[in-house]
Short mmCIF file of C-alpha atoms and ligand atoms in Angstrom, two decimals:
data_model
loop_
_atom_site.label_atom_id
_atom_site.label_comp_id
_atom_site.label_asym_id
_atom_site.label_seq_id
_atom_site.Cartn_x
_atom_site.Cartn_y
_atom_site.Cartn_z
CA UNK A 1 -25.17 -6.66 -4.00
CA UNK A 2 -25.71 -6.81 -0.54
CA UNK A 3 -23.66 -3.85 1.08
CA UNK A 4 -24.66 -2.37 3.87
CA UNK A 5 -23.25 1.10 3.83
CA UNK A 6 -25.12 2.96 6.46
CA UNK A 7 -23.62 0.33 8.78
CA UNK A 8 -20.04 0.30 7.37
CA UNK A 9 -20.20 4.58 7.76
CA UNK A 10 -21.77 3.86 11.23
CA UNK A 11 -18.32 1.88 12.11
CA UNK A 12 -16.33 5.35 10.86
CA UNK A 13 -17.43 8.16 14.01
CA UNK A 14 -14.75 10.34 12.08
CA UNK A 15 -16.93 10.56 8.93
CA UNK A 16 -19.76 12.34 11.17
CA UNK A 17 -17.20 15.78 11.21
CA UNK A 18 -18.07 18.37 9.47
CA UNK A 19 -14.97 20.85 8.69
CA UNK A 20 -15.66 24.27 8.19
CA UNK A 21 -19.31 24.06 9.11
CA UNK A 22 -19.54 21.40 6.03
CA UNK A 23 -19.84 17.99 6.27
CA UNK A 24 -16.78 15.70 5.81
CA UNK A 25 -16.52 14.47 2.29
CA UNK A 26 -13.43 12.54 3.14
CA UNK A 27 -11.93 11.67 -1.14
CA UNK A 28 -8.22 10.20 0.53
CA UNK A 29 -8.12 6.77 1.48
CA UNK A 30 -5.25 6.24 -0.82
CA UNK A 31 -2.96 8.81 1.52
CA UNK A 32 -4.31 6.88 4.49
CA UNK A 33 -8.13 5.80 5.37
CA UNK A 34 -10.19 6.04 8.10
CA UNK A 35 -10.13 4.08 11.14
CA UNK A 36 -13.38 2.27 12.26
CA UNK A 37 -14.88 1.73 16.15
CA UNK A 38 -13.41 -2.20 16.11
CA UNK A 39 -9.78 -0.94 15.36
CA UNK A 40 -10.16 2.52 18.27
CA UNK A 41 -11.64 -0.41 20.51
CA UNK A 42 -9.05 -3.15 19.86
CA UNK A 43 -6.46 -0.12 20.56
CA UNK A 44 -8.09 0.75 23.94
CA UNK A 45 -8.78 -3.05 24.96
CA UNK A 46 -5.42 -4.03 24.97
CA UNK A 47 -4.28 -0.75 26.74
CA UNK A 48 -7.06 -1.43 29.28
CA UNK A 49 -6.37 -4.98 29.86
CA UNK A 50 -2.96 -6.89 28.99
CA UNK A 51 -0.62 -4.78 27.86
CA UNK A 52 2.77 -5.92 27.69
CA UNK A 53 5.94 -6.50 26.18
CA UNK A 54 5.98 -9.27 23.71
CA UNK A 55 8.06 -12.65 23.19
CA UNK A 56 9.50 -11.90 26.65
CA UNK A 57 7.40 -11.11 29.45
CA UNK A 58 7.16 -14.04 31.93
CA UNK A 59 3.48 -12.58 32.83
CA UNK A 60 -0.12 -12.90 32.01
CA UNK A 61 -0.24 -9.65 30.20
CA UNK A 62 2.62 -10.29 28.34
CA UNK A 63 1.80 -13.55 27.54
CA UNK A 64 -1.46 -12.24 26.30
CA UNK A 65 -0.54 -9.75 24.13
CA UNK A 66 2.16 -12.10 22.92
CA UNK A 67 -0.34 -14.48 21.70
CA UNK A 68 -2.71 -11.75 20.05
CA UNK A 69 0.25 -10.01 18.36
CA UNK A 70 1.31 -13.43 16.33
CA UNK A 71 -2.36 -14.30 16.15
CA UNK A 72 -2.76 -11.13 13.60
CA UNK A 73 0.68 -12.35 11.52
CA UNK A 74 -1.49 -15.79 11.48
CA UNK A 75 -4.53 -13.54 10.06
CA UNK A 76 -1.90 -11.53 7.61
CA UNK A 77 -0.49 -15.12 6.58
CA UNK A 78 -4.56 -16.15 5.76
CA UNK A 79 -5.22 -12.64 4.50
CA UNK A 80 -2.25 -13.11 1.29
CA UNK A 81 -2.10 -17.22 1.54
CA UNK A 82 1.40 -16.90 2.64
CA UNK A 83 2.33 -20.90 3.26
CA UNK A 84 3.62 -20.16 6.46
CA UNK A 85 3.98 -17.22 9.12
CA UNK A 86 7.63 -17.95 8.47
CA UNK A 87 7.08 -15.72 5.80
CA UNK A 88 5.19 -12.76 7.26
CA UNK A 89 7.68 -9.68 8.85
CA UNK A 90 5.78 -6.49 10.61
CA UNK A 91 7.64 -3.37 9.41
CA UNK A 92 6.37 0.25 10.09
CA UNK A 93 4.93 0.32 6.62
CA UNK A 94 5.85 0.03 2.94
CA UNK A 95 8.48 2.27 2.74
CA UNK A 96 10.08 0.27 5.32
CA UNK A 97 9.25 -2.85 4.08
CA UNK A 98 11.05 -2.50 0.48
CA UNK A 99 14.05 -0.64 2.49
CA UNK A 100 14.38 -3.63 4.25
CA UNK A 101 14.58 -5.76 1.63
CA UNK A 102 16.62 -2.84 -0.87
CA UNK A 103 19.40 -3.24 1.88
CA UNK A 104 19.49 -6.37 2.81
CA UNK A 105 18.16 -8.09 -0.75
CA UNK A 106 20.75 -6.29 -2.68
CA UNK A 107 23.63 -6.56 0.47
CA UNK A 108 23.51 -10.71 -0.96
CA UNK A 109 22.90 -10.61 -4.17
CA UNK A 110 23.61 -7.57 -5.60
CA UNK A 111 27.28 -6.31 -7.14
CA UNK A 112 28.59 -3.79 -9.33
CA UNK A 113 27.49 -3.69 -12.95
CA UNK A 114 23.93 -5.50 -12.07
CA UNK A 115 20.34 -4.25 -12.93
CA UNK A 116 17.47 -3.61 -11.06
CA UNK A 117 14.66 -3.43 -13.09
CA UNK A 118 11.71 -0.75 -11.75
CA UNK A 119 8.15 0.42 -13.12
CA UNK A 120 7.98 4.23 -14.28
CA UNK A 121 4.96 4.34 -12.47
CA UNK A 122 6.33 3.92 -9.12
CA UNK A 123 5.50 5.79 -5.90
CA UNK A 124 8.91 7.02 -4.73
CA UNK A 125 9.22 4.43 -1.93
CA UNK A 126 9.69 1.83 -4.67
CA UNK A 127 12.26 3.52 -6.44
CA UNK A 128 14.59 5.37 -3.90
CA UNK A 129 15.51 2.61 -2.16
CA UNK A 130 16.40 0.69 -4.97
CA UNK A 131 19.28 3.49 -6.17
CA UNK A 132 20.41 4.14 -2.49
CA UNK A 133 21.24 0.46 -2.58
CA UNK A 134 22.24 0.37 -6.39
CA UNK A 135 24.44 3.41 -5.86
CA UNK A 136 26.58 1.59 -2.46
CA UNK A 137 26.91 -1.54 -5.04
CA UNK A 138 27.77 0.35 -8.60
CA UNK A 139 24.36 -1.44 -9.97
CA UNK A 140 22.28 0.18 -12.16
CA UNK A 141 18.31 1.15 -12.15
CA UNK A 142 16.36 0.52 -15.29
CA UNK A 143 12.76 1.90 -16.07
CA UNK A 144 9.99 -0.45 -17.48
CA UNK A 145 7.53 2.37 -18.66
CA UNK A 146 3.89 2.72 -19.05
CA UNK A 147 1.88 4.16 -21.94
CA UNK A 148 -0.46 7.37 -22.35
CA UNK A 149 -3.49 5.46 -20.90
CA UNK A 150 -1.47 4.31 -18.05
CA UNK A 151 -0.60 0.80 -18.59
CA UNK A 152 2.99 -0.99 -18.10
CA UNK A 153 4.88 -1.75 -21.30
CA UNK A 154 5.50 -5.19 -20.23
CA UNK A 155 6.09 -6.57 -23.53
CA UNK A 156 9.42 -4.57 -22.94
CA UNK A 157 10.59 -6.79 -20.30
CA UNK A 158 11.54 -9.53 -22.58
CA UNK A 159 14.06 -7.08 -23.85
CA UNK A 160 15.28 -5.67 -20.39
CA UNK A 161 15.93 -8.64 -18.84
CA UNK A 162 18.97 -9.97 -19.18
CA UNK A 163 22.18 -12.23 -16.89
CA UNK A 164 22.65 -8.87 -14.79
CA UNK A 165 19.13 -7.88 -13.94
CA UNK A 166 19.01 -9.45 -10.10
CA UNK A 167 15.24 -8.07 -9.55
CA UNK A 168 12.23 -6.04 -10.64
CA UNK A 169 10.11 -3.93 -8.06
CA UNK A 170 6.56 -2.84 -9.14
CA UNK A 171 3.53 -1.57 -7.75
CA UNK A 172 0.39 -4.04 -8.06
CA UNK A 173 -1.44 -0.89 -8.02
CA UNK A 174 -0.59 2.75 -9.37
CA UNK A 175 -1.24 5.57 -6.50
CA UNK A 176 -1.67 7.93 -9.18
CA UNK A 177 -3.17 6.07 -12.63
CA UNK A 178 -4.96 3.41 -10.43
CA UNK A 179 -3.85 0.76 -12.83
CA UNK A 180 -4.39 -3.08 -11.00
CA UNK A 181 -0.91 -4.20 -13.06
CA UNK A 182 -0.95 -7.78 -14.53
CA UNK A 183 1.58 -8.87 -11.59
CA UNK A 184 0.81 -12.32 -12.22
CA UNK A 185 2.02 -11.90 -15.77
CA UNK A 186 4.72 -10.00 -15.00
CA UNK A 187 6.20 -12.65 -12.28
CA UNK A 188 5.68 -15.10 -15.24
CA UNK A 189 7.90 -14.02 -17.70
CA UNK A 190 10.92 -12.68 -14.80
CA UNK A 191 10.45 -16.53 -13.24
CA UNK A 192 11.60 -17.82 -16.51
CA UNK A 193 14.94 -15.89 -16.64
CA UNK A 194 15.26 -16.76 -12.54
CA UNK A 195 14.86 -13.15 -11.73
CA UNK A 196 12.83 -12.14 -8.15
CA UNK A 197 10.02 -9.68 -7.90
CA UNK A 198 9.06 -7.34 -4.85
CA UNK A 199 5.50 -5.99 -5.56
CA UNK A 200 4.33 -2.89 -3.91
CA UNK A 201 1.03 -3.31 -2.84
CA UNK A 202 0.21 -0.34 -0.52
CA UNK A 203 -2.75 0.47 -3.25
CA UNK A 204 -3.56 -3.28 -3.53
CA UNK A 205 -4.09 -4.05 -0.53
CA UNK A 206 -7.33 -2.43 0.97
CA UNK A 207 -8.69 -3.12 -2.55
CA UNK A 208 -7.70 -6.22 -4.37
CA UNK A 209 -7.23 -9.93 -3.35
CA UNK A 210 -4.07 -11.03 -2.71
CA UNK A 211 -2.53 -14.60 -3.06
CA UNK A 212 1.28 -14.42 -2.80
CA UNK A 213 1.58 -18.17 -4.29
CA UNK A 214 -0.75 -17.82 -6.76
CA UNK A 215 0.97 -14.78 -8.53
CA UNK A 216 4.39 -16.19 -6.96
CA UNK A 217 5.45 -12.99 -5.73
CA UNK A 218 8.98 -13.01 -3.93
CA UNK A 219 8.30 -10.24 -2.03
CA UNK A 220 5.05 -8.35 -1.71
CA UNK A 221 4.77 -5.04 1.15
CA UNK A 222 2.08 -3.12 2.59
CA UNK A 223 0.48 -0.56 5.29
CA UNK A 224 -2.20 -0.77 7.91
CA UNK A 225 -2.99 2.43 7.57
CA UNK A 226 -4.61 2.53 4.12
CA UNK A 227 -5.90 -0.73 5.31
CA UNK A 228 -8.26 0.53 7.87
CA UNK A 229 -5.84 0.01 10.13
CA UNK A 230 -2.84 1.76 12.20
CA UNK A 231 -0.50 4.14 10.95
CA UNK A 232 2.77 3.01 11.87
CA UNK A 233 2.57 -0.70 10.68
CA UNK A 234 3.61 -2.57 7.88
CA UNK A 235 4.21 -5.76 6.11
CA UNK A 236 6.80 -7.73 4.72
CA UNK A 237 5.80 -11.27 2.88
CA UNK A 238 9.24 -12.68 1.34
CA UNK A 239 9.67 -16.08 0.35
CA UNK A 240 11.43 -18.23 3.04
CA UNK A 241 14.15 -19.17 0.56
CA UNK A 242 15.07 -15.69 0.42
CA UNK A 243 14.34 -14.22 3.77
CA UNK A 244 17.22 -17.08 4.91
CA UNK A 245 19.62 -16.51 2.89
CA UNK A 246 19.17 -12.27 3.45
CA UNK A 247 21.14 -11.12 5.90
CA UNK A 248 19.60 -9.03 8.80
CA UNK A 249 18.45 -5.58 8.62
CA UNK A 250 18.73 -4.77 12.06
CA UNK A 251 20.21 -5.35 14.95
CA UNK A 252 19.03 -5.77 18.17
CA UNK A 253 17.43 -7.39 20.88
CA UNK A 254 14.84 -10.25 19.47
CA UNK A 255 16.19 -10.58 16.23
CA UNK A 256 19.08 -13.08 18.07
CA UNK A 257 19.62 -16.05 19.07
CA UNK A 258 23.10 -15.68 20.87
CA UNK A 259 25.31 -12.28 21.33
CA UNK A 260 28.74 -12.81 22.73
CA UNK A 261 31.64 -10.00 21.97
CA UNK A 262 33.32 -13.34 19.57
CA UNK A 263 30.07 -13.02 17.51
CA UNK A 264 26.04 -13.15 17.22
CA UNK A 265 23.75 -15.75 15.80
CA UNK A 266 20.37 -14.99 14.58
CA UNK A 267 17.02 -15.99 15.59
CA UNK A 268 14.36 -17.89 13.36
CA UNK A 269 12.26 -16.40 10.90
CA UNK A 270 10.31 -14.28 10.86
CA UNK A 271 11.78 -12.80 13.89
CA UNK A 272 15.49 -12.39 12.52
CA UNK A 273 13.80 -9.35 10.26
CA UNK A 274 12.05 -7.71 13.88
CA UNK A 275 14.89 -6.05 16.04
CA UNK A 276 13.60 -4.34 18.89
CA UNK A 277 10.50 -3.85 20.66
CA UNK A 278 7.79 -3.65 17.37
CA UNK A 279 4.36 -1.44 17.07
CA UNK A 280 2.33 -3.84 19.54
CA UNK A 281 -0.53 -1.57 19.41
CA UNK A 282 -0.59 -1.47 16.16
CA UNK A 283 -0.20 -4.79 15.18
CA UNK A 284 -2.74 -5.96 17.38
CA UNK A 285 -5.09 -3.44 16.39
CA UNK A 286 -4.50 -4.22 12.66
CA UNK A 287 -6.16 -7.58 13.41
CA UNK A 288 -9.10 -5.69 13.96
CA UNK A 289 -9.29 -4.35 10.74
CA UNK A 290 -8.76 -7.63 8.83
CA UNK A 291 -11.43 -9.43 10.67
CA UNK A 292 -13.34 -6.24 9.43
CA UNK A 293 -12.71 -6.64 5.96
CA UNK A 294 -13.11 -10.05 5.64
CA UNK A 295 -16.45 -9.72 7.29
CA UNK A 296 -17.63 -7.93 4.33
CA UNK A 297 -16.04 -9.63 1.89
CA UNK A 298 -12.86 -8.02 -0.36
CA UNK A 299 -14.99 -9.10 -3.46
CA UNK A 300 -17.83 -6.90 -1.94
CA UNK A 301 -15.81 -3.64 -1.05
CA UNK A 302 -14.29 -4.15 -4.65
CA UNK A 303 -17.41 -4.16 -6.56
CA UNK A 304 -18.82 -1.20 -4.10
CA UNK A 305 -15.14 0.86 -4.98
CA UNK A 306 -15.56 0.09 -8.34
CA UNK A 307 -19.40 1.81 -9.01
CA UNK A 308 -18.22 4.73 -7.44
CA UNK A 309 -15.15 4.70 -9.48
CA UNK A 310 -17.16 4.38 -12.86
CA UNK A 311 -19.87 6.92 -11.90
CA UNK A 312 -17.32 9.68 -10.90
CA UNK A 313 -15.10 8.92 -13.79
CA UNK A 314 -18.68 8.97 -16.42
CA UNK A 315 -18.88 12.98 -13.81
CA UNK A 316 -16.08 13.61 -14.53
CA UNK A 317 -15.52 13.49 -17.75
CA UNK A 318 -18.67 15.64 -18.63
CA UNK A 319 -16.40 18.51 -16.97
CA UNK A 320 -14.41 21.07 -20.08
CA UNK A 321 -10.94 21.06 -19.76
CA UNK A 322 -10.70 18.09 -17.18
CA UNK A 323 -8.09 15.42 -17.83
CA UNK A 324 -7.84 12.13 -16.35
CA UNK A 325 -4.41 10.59 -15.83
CA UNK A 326 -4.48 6.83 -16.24
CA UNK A 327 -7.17 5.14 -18.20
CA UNK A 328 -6.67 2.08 -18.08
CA UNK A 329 -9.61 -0.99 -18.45
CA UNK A 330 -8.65 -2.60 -15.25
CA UNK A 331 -8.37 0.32 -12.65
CA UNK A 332 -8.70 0.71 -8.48
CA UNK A 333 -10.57 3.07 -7.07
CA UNK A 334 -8.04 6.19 -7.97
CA UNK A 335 -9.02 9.15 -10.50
CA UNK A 336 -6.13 11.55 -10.87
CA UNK A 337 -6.67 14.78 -13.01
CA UNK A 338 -5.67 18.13 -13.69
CA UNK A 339 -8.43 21.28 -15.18
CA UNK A 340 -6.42 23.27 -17.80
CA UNK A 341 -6.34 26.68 -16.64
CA UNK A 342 -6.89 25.78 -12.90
CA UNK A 343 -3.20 24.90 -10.31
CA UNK A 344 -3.92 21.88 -8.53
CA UNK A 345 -2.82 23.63 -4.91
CA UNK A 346 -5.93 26.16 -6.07
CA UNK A 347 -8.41 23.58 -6.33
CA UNK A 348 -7.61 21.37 -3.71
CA UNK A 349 -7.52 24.47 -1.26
CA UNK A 350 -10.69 25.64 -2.21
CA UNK A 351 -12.50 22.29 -2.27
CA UNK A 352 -10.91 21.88 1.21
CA UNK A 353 -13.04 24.59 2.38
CA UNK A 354 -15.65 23.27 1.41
CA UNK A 355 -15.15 19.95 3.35
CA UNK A 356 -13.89 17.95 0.76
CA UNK A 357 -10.67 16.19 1.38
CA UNK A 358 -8.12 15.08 -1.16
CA UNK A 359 -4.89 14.72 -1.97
CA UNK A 360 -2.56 17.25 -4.67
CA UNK A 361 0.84 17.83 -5.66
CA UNK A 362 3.39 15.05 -6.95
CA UNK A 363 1.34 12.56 -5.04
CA UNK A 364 5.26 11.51 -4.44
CA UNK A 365 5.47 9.97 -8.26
CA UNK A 366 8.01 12.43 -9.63
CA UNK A 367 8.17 9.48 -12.38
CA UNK A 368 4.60 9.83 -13.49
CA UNK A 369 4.48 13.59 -13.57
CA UNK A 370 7.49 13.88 -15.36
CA UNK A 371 5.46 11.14 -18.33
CA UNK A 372 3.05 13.60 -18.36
CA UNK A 373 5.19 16.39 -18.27
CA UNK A 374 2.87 17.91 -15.38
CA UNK A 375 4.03 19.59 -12.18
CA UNK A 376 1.15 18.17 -9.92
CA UNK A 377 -2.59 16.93 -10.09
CA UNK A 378 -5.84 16.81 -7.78
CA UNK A 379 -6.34 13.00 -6.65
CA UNK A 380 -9.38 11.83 -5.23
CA UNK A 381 -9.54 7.96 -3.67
CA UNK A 382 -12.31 5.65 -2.61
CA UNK A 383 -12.46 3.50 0.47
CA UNK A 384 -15.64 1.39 1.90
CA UNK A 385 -17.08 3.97 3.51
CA UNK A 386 -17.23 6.25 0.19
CA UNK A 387 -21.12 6.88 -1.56
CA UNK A 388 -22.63 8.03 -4.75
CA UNK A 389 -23.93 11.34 -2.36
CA UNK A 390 -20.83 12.37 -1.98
CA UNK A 391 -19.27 12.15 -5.29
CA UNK A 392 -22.71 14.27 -6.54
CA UNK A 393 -21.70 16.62 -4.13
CA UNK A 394 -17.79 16.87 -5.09
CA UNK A 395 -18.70 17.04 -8.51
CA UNK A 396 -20.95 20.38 -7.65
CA UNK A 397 -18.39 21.58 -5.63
CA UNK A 398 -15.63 20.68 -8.38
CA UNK A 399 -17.83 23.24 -10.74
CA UNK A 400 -18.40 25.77 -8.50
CA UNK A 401 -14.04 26.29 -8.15
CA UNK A 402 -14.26 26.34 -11.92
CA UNK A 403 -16.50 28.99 -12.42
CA UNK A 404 -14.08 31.11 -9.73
CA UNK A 405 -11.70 30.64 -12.57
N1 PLP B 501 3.76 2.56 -2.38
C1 PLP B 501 2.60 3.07 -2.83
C2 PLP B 501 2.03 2.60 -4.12
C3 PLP B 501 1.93 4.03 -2.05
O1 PLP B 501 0.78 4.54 -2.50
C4 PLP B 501 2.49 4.43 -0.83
C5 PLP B 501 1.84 5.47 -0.02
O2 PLP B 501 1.06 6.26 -0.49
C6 PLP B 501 3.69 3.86 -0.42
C7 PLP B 501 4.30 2.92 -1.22
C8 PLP B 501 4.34 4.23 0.88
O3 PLP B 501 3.56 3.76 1.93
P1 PLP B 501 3.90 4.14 3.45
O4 PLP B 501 3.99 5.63 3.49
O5 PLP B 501 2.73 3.61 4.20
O6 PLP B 501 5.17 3.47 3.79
#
């Protein structure tokens, strides 16, 4: 495989640190990765040389940052084969992404006795919306679980399903077992009884590629941030049929096409979904990092992830007393585990020191520690910058804390 990896570290001037007089052994792309030179550049360039408000300016600089800001929803539509930028809404990120649609989604179709049917493996932005909004409608949330080894029960679903359930939200990919779920599959058999699906894929995103018509996804929501890109941006992709028929989630100024105190109408999609002045910086900058990662090819950062994620999980299982949550045979670069006899919050501190960073605690799946009946566990993640080195050098590290115990 041709990857270049001094070059793609080269792009990261973060990954040079070192914290606490060690060098940076950054293990958390999954919380949020690392942000290369193009996306700090694209940042300062448009700071430097055309900022402006956007859709309204009647200057150069606002024209100009106009046309690079729906230039990126143009590289978004490309980047999940969306059929038309219609279809493509900048949020902040996920969470606000399936809020939006939670509200507004459920504000149409939803009413009292109705089912929303949601994964067990869930990160909690993909379940709290859903009973905010089933709680103000008197619907009802029902779990689709997952096994031992971390894989969906979808054989279930037949079952589930039934004339109240109005939609299913799952993640394409687990934050904690790192499970790629068969969303495809599972779109398949909720098409046939006419019932929508809003994927989460803040995991999938950076890692796997996307095509909203192939799987026919209704909805499908992501970051920038674990993308390379911003913190502070997001996407929406929802199927025009719905998005039209959704009322707003906002109100404000661009999101209209005429206010008078007798009444509003609302402006086109996609911009009925983006009231007020949006993350221009971010969004702009987020083009950056998709140019990025299609220059090297998703395929190619896959394949990279996905050696690093077979030789730590081979390390890592040589280790007494580690478990691994989430086994399954099609996985993303995400190893979650706990070492009997060791508290997460003890091993993550001490690894911390020495300048490895990863991510403990609930890893905000209350759902998944609960199936394991666990409080917390140590998660490490892989991005495109990530090497062999440096999982040799956790997994000394890793035995070091153990001997302390
Ligand atoms: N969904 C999943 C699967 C996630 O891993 C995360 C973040 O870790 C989110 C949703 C929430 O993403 P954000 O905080 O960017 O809105």
């Amino acid at each position: 495989m041709n990857y270049d990896i001094d070059k793609i570290r080269s792009w990261f001037p973060v990954l040079k640190n070192d914290v606490y007089n060690k060098p940076l052994i950054y293990l958390d792309s999954a919380a949020s990765a690392q942000k290369p030179v193009q996306v700090l550049m694209k940042e300062e360039e448009l700071h430097n040389q055309y900022y402006g408000n956007i859709h309204r300016g009647a200057h150069f600089m606002a024209d100009k940052a106009t046309n690079e800001y729906e230039g990126v929803r143009e590289k978004i539509r490309a980047f999940v084969n969306a059929a038309t930028i219609r279809e493509i809404i900048f949020t902040k990120g996920t969470t606000e992404s399936i809020n939006l649609v939670a509200s507004s989604f459920c504000e149409r179709y939803v009413g009292a006795g109705d089912e929303i049917i949601v994964s067990e493996m869930e990160h909690h932005a993909n379940i709290v919306p859903w009973q905010l909004a089933a709680e103000r409608k008197g619907a009802k949330i029902v779990k689709l679980p997952f096994n031992d080894s971390g894989i969906l029960e979808i054989e279930l679903l037949v079952d589930l399903i039934n004339e109240n359930t109005k939609l299913i939200a799952v993640a394409h990919v687990s934050n904690v077992l790192g499970t790629i779920n068969p969303v495809k599959e599972i779109i398949d058999i909720a098409h046939k009884s006419n019932v929508p699906v809003l994927v989460d894929g803040a995991q999938a995103a950076p890692h796997v590629k996307i095509d909203v018509q192939d799987i026919d996804a209704d909805f499908y929501v992501f970051s920038a941030h674990k993308m390379y890109g911003p913190n502070g941006v997001g996407v929406l992709f929802g199927k025009e049929k719905w998005l039209n028929e959704m009322p707003p989630y906002q109100g404000g100024g661009e999101m209209i096409s005429e206010v008078s105190f007798e009444g509003t109408t609302f402006n086109e999609l996609p911009y009925k979904f983006e009231a007020g002045t949006p993350h221009i910086t971010g969004v702009i900058a987020f083009g950056a990092a998709i140019d990025l990662m299609n220059e090297i090819g998703l395929d190619n950062m896959a394949a990279w992830e996905h050696s690093l994620l077979e030789y730590a999980t081979e390390k890592l299982k040589e280790i007494d007393g580690l478990r691994i949550y989430g086994e399954a045979p099609r996985k993303s670069g995400v190893i979650s585990f706990n070492i009997e006899g060791v508290h997460s919050y003890d091993l993550a501190m001490l690894l911390d020191k020495m300048g490895i960073a990863l991510r403990t605690g609930h890893l905000c799946a209350d759902t998944v520690m609960a199936h394991y009946n666990i409080p917390g566990c140590v998660r490490i993640s892989f991005g495109m910058y990530n090497t062999k080195a440096e999982i040799d050098a956790f997994i000394v590290a890793l035995n070091r804390v153990r001997m302390m115990f």
